[in-house]
Short mmCIF file of C-alpha atoms and ligand atoms in Angstrom, two decimals:
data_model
loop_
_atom_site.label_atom_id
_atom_site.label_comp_id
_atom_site.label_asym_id
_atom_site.label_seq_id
_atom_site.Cartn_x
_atom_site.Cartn_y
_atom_site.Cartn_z
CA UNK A 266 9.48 8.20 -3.85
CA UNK A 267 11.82 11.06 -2.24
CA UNK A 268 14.91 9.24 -0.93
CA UNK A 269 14.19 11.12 2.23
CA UNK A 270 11.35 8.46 3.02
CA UNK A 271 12.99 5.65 1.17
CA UNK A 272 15.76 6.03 3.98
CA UNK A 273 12.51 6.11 6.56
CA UNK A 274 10.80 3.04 4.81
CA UNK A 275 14.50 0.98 4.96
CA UNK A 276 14.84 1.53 8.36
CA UNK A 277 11.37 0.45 9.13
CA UNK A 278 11.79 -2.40 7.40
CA UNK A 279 15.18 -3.42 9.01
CA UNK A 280 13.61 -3.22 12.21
CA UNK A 281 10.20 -4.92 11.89
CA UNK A 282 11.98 -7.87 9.70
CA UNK A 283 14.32 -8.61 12.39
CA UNK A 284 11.66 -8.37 15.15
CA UNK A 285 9.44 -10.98 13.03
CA UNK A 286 12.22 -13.08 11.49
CA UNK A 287 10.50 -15.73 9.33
CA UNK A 288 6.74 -14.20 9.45
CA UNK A 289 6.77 -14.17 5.66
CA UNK A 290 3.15 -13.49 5.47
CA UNK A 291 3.73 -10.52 7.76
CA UNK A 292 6.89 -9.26 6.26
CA UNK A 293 5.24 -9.40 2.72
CA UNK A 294 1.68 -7.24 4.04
CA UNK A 295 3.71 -4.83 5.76
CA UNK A 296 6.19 -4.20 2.82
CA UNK A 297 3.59 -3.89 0.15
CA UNK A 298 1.07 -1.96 2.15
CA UNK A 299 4.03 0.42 2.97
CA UNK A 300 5.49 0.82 -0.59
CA UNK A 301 1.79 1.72 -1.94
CA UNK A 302 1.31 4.34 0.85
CA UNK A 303 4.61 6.65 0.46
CA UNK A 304 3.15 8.88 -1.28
CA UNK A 305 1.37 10.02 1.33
CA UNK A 306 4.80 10.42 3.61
CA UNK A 307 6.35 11.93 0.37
CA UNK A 308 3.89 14.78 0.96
CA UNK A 309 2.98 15.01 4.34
CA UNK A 310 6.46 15.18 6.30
CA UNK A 311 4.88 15.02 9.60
CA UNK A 312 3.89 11.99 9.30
CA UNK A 313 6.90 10.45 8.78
CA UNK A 314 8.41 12.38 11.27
CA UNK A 315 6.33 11.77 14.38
CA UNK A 316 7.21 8.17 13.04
CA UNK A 317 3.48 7.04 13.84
CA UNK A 318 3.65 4.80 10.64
CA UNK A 319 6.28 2.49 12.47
CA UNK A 320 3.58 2.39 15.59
CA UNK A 321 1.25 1.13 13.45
CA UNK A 322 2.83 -1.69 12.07
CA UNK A 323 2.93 -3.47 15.42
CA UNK A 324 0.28 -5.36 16.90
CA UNK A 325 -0.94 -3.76 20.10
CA UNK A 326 -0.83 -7.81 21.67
CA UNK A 327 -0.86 -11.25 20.51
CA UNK A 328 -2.91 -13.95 22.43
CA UNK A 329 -1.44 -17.11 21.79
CA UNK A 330 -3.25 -19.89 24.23
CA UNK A 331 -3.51 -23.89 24.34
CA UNK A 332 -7.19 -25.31 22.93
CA UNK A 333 -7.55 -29.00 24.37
CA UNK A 334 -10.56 -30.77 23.12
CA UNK A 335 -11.65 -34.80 23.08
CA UNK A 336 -12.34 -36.42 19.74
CA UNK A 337 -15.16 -38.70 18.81
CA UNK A 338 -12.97 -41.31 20.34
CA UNK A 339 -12.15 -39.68 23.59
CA UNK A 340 -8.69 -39.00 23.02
CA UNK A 341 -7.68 -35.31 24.20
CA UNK A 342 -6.21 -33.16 21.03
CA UNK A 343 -4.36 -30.59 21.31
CA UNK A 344 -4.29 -27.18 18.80
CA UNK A 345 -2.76 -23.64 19.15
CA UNK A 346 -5.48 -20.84 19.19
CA UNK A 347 -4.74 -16.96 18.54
CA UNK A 348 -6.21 -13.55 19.21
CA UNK A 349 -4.64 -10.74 17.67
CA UNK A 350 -5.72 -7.30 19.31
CA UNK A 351 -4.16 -5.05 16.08
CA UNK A 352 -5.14 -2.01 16.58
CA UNK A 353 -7.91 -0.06 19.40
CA UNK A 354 -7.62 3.31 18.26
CA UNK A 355 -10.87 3.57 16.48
CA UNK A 356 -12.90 1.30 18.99
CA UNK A 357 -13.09 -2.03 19.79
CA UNK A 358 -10.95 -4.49 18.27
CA UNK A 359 -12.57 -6.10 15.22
CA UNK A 360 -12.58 -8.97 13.33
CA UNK A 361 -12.88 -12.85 12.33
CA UNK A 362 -12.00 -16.27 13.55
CA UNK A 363 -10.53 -18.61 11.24
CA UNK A 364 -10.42 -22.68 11.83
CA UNK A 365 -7.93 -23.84 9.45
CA UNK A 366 -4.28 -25.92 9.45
CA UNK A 367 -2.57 -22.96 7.96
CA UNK A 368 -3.25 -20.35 10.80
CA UNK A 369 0.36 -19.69 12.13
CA UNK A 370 1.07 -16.21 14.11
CA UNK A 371 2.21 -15.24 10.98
CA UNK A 372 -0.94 -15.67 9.00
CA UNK A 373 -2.94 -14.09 12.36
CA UNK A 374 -0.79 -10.87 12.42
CA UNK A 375 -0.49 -10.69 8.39
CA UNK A 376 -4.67 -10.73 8.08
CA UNK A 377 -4.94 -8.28 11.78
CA UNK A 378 -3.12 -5.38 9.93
CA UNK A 379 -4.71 -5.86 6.49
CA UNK A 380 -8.36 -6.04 8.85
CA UNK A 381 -6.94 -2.10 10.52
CA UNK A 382 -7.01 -0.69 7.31
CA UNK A 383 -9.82 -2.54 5.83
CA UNK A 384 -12.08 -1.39 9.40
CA UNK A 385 -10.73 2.03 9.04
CA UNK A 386 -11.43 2.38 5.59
CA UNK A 387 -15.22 1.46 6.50
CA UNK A 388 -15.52 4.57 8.26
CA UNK A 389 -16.99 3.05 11.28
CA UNK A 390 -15.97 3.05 15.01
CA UNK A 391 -14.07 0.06 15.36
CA UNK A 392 -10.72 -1.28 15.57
CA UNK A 393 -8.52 -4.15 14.45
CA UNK A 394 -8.18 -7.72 15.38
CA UNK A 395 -8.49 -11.58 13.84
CA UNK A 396 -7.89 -14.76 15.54
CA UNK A 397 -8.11 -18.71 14.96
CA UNK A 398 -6.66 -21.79 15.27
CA UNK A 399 -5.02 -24.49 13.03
CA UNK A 400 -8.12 -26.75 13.47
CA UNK A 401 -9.11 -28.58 10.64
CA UNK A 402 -13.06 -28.04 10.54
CA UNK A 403 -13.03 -30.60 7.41
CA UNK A 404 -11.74 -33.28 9.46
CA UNK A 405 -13.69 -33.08 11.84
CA UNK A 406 -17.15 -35.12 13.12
CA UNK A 407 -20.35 -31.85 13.80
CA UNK A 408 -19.82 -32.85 17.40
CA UNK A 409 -16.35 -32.73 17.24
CA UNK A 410 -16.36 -29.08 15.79
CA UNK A 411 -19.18 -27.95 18.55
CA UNK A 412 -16.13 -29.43 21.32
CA UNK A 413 -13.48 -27.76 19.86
CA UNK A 414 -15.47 -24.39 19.29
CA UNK A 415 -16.28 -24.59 23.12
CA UNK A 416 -12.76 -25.45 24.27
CA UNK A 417 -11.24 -22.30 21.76
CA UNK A 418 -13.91 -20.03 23.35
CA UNK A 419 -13.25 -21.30 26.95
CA UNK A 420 -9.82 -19.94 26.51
CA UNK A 421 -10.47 -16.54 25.19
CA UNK A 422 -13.72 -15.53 26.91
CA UNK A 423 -11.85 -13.14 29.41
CA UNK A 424 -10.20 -10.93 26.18
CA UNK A 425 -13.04 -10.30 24.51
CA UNK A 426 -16.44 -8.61 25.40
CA UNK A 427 -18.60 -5.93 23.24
CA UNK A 428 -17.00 -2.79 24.43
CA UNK A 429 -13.49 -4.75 24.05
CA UNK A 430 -12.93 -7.09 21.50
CA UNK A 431 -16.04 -8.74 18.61
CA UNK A 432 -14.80 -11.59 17.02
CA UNK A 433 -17.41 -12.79 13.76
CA UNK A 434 -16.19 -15.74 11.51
CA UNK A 435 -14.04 -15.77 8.72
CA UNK A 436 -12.68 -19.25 6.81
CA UNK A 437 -13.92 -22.43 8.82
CA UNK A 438 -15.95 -20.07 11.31
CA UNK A 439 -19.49 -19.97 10.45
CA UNK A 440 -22.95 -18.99 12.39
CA UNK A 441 -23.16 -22.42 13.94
CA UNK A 442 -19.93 -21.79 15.39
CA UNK A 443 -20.83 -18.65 16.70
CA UNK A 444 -23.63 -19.63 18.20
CA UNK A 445 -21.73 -21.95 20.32
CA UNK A 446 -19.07 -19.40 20.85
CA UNK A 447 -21.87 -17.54 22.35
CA UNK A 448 -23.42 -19.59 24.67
CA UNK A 449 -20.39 -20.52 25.98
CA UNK A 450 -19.69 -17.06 26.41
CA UNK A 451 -22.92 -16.23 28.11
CA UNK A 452 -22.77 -19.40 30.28
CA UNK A 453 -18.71 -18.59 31.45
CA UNK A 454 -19.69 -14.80 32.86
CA UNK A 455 -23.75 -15.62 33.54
CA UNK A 456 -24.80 -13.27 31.48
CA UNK A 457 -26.40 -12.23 28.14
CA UNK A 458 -24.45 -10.29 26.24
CA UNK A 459 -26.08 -10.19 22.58
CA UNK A 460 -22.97 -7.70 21.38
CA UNK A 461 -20.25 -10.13 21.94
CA UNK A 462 -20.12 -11.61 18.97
CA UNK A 463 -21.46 -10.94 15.48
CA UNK A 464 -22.36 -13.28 12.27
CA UNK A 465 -24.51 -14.98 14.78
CA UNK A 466 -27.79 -17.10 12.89
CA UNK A 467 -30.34 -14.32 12.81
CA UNK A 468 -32.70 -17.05 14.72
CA UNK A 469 -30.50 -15.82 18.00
CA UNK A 470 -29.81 -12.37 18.03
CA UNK A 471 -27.78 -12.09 14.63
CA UNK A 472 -28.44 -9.65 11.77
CA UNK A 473 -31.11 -10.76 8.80
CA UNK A 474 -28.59 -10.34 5.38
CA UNK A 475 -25.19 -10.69 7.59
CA UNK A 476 -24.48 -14.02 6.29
CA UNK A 477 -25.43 -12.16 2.74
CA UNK A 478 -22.95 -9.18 3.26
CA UNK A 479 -19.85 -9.47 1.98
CA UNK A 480 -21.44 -11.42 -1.14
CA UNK A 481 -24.00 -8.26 -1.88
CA UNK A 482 -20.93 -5.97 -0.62
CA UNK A 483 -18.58 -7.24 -3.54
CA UNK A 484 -21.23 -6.83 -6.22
CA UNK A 485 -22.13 -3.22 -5.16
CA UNK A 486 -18.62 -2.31 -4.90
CA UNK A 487 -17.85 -4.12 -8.64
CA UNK A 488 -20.96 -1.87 -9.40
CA UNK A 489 -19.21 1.58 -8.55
CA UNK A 490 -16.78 0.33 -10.40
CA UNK A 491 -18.39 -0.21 -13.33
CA UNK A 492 -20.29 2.91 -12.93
CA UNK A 493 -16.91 4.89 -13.25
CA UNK A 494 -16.45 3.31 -16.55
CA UNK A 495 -19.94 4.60 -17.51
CA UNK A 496 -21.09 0.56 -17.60
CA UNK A 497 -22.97 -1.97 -15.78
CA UNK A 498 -23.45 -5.79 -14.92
CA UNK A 499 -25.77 -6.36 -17.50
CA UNK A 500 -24.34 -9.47 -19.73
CA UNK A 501 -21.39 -9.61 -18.19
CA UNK A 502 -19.47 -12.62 -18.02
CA UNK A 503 -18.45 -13.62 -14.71
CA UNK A 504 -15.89 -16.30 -13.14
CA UNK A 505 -15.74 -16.62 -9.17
CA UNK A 506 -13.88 -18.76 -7.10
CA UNK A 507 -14.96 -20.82 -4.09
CA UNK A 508 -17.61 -21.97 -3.21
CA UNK A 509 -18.67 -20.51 0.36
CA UNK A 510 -20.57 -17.93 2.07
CA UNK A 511 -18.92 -14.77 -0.08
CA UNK A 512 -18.97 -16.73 -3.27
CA UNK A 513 -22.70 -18.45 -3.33
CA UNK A 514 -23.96 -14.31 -2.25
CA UNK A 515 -21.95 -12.44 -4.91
CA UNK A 516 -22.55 -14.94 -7.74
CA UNK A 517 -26.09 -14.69 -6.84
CA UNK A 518 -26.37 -10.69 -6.60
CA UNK A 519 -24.79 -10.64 -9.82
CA UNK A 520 -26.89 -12.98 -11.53
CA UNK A 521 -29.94 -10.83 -10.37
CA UNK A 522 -28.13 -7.37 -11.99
CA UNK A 523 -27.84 -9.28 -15.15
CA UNK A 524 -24.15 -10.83 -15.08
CA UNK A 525 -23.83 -14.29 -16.49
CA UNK A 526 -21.82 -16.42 -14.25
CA UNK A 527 -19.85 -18.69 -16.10
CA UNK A 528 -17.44 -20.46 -14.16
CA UNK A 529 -17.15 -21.38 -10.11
CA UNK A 530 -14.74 -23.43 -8.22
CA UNK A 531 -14.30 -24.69 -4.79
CA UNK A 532 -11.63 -27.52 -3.47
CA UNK A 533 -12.65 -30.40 -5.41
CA UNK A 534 -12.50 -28.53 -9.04
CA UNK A 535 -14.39 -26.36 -11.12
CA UNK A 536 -17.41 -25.79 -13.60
CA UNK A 537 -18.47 -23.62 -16.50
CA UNK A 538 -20.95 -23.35 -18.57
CA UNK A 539 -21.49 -20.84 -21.17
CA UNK A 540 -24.53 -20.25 -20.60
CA UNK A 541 -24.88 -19.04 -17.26
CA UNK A 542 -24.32 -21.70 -14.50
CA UNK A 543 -27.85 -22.37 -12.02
CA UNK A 544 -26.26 -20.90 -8.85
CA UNK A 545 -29.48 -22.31 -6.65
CA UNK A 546 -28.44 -25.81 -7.95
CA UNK A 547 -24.81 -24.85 -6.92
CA UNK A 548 -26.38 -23.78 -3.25
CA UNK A 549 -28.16 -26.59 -2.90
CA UNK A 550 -25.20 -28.95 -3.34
CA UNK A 551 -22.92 -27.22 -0.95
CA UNK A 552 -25.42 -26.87 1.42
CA UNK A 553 -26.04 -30.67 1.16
CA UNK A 554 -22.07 -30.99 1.54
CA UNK A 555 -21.42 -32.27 -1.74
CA UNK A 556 -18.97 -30.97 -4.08
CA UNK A 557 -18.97 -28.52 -7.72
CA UNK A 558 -18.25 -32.54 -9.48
CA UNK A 559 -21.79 -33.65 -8.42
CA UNK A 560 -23.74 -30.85 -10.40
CA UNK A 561 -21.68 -31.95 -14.07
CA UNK A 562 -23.02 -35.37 -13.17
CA UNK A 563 -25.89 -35.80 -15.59
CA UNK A 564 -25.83 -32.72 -17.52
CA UNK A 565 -24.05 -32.14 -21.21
CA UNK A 566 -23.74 -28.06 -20.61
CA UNK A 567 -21.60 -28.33 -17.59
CA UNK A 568 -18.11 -28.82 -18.00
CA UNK A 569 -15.99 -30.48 -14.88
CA UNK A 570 -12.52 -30.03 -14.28
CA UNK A 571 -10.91 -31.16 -11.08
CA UNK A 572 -8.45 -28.55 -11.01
CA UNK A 573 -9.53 -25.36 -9.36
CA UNK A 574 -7.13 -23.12 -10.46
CA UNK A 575 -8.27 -23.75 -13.65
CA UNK A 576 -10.88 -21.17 -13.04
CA UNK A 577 -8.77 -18.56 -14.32
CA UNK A 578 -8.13 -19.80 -17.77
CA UNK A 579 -12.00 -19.32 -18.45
CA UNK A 580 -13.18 -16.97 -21.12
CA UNK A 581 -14.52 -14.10 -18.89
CA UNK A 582 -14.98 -10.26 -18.46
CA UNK A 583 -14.62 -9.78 -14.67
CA UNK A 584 -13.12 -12.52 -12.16
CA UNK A 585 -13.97 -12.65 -8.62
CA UNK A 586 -11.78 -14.53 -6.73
CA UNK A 587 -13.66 -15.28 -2.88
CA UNK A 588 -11.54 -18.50 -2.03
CA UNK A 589 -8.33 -17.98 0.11
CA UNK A 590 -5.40 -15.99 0.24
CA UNK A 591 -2.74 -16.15 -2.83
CA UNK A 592 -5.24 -18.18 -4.89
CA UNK A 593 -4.85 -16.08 -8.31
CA UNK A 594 -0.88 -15.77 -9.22
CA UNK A 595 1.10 -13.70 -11.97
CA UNK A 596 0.76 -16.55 -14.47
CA UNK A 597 -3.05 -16.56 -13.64
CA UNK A 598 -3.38 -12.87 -14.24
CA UNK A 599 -1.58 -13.25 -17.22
CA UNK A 600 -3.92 -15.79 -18.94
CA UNK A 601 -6.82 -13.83 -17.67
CA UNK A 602 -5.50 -10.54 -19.37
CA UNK A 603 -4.96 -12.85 -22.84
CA UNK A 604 -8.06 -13.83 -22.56
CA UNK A 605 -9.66 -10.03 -22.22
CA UNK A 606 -10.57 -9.90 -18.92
CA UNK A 607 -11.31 -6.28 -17.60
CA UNK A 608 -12.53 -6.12 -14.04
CA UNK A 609 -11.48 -8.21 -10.80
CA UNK A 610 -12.41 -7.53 -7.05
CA UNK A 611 -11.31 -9.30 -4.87
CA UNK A 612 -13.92 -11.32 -2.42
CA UNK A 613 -11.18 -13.37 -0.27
CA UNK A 614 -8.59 -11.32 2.14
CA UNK A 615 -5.59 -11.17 -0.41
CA UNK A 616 -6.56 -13.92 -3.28
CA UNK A 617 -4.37 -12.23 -6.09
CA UNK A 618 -0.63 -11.89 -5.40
CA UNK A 619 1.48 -8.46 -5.13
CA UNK A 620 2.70 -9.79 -8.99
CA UNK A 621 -0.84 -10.38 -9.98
CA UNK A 622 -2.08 -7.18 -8.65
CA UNK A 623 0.99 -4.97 -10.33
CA UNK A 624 0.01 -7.18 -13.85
CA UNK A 625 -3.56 -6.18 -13.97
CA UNK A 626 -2.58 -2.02 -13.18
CA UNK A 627 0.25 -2.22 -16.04
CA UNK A 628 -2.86 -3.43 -18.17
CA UNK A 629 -5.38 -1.72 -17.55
CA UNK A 630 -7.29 -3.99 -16.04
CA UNK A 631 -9.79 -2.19 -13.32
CA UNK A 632 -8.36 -4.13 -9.79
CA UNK A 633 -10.89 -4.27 -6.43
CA UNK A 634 -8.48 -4.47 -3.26
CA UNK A 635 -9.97 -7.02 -0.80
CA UNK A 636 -9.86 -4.49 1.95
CA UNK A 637 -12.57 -2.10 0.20
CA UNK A 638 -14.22 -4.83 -2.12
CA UNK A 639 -14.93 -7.24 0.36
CA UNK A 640 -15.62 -5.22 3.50
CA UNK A 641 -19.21 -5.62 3.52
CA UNK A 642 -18.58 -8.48 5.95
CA UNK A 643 -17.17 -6.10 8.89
CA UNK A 644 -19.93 -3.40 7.73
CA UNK A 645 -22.80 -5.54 8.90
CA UNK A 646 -21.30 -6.49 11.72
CA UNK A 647 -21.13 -3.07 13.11
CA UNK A 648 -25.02 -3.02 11.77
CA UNK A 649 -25.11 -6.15 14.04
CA UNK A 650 -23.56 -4.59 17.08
CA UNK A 651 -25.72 -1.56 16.54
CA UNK A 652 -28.49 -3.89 16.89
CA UNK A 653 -27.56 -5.27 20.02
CA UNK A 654 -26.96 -1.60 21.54
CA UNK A 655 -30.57 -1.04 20.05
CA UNK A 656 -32.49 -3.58 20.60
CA UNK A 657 -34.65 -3.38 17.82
CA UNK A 658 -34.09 -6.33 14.93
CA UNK A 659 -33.15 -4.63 11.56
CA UNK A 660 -34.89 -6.09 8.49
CA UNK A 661 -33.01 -7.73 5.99
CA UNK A 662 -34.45 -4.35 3.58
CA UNK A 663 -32.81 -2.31 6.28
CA UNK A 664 -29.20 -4.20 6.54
CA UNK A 665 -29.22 -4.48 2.37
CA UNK A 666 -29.80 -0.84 1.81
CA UNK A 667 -27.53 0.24 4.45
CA UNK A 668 -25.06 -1.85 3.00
CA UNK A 669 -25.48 -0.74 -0.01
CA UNK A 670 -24.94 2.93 0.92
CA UNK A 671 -21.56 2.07 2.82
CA UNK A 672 -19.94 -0.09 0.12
CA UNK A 673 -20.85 3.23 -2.67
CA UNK A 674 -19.01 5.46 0.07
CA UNK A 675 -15.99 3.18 0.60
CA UNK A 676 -15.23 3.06 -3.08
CA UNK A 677 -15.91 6.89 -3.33
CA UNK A 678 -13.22 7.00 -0.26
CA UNK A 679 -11.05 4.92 -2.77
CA UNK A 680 -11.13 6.94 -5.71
CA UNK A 681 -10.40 9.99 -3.98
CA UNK A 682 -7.70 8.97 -2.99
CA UNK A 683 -6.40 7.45 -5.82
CA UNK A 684 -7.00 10.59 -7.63
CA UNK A 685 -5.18 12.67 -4.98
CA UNK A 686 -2.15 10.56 -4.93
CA UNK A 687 -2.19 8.96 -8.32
CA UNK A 688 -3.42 8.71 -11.78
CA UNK A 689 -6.74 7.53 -10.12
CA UNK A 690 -6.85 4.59 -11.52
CA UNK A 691 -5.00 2.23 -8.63
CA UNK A 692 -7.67 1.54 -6.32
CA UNK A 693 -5.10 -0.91 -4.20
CA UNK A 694 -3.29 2.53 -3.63
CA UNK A 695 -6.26 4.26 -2.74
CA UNK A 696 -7.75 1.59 -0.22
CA UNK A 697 -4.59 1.79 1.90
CA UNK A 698 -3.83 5.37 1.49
CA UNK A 699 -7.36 5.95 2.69
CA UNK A 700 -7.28 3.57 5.12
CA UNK A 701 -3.76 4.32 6.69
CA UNK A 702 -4.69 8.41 6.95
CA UNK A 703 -7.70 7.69 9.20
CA UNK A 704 -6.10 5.47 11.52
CA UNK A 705 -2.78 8.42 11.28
CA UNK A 706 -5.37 11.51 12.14
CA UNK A 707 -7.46 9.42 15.44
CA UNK A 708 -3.53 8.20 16.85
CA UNK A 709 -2.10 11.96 16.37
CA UNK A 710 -5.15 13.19 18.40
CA UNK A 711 -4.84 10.67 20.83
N1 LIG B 810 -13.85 -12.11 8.62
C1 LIG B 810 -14.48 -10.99 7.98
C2 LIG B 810 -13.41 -10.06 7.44
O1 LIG B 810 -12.37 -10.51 7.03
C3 LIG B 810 -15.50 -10.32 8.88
C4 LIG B 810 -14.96 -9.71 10.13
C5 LIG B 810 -16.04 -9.19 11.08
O2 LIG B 810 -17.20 -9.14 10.71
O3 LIG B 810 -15.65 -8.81 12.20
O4 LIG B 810 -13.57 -8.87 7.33
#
């Protein structure tokens, strides 16, 4: 790096880190996202000099409002919801909710500007947001969770709208839970409004193979990758993590291309087996709401352990980790690269640790950033909204094959850029660099 943007880059830093004293999670996105992108400032003084990289690192506004709900027992509860509107320059702001006890503002803001890059990478009209709450969904009764979602979207119905602000799901956030968000919606401004919100069930005006897309998204993105190396899935051995929406879709798209899936996890523990584990049987049982300890029950071939993390000391070729942020750590990607591993993509919004990450490039190891790998998700929802401009349901053919086409273009956007401004073989790079000089070109012309 020249020392002319290192001096830039400190006093960024100085600034931002004293205006969000304490946002670790923040701090630590904005650092690492701005270390892999200097090249770019290295090379293109303007940038630096019009100092629109500082501009972006800001949220554009944070909506920080009181959710009060009655439990089961009538007692009035009290949580803290969020709306983070990141970044409007490429359309409306875009992006999940998240119902879990570790939303802070810090963990909003952190997963807002990883979702501007990840949405501008995508090549699509829309800009940046993510919201939640620290509800516990797992805690709570079905008619609890409908009460809550109500009371959350009572609060934020007058920020959002579908030329304004989409919010979808993300962890804890689900169809069911948009579908209340929606009627709410609907029922607080008398209207319809089918464009509001996206990962609805497909049952009310959501998109057939949404709740599919970020699975199939992974799988065709690990595809490309593999395609580089002049390989495929075929007899592959395959580890993923969690066991939700991204991790039931991508285990199964890769058993149908021939990968053999030999260990998943979720929060009770994990399972392998060697020869392949039955990923309907592992639907089935989550659907059901049991747990990964149920299917070993019974069988010899299935091992249980009741340590997730464990996960990564399996025997494998690629790892897929699709459970929560900072789930795989150095030591992890250690024992992983002992063990031969030689593909991971990420399926979660920043599972693997900056130290994980720089272990796997210093061995070779071929490394999916979460911001290209897993943004099939935000794809289909703008497949969704397009929908709702439309009118006119897509078929689940249509959604998978567009899909398809947008994950092959996102990892082509990668590589490009990794070859431009590296060795072409750090695809983290290459996701933000990409990212960052699409959002740079639409806020010079603005
Ligand atoms: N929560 C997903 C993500 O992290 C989907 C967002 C969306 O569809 O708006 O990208």
């Amino acid at each position: 790096m020249k020392k002319i943007t290192r001096t830039y880059l400190n006093h960024l830093y100085e600034r931002f880190d004293a205006r969000f004293d304490g946002q670790e999670e923040f701090i630590q996105a904005v650092h690492s996202f701005l270390e892999s992108v200097a090249p770019v400032l290295d090379r293109h003084p303007h940038w630096r000099d019009a100092n629109l990289t500082e501009a972006l690192l800001y949220p554009e506004r944070l909506i920080s409002f009181k959710v009060k709900w009655l439990d089961d027992k009538g007692t009035l509860r009290i949580n803290q919801g969020y709306r983070i509107q990141f970044n409007g320059e490429l359309g409306p702001y875009k992006g999940g909710l998240r119902f879990d006890p570790s939303v802070t503002p810090s963990v909003i803001s952190f997963l807002g500007f990883e979702q501007t890059f990840k949405n501008a990478l995508t090549g699509l009209p829309i800009g940046s947001g993510k919201g939640g709450a620290d509800f516990d969904p797992s805690e709570a009764s079905e008619d609890e969770i409908r009460r809550f979602s109500e009371a959350f979207i009572s609060e934020l119905a007058h920020h959002i709208g579908e030329d304004r602000d989409v919010p979808a799901g993300d962890v804890g956030v689900g169809s069911r839970e948009i579908s209340y968000f929606a009627r709410r919606y609907e029922d607080i401004h008398a209207t319809s409004s089918p464009g509001t919100f996206t990962g609805k069930p497909p049952g009310r005006n959501g998109l057939k193979g949404r709740e599919e897309a970020t699975g199939y998204g992974l799988i065709y993105f690990v595809e490309e990758m593999l395609r580089h190396q002049e390989t495929g899935l075929e007899g592959k051995r395959i580890a993923v993590s969690g066991a939700g929406n991204v991790s039931l879709h991508a285990m199964q798209k890769a058993k149908d291309k021939g990968g053999i899936i030999v260990a998943c996890s979720d929060s009770s523990g994990m399972i392998t087996n060697n020869d392949g584990l039955d990923i309907e049987a592992v639907r089935k049982t989550k659907e059901k709401g049991g747990s990964l300890k149920d299917l070993a029950d019974g069988t010899k071939t299935i091992t249980y352990q009741s340590d997730s993390g464990a996960i990564w000391q399996v025997k494998a070729d690629i790892a897929l980790p699709c459970a929560m942020e900072n789930e795989l750590k150095e030591d992890d990607a250690k024992t992983l690269i002992t063990n031969g591993i030689s593909l991971v993509a990420e399926g979660a919004n920043m599972p693997c640790t900056p130290d994980a990450i720089m272990a796997f490039l210093q061995n070779d190891v071929l490394f999916g950033p979460g911001k290209a790998s897993n943004a099939g998700g935000v794809v289909a929802s703008v497949f969704e909204m397009a929908q709702a401009k439309e009118q006119i349901p897509w078929t689940f053919e249509k959604t998978d094959e567009h899909l398809e086409r947008q994950m092959t273009e996102i990892y082509r956007r990668c590589q490009d850029a990794a070859n431009t401004y590296g060795d072409g073989k750090n695809l983290d790079q290459g996701a933000n660099i990409a990212g960052f000089l699409r959002i740079l070109e639409a806020s010079a012309d603005s």
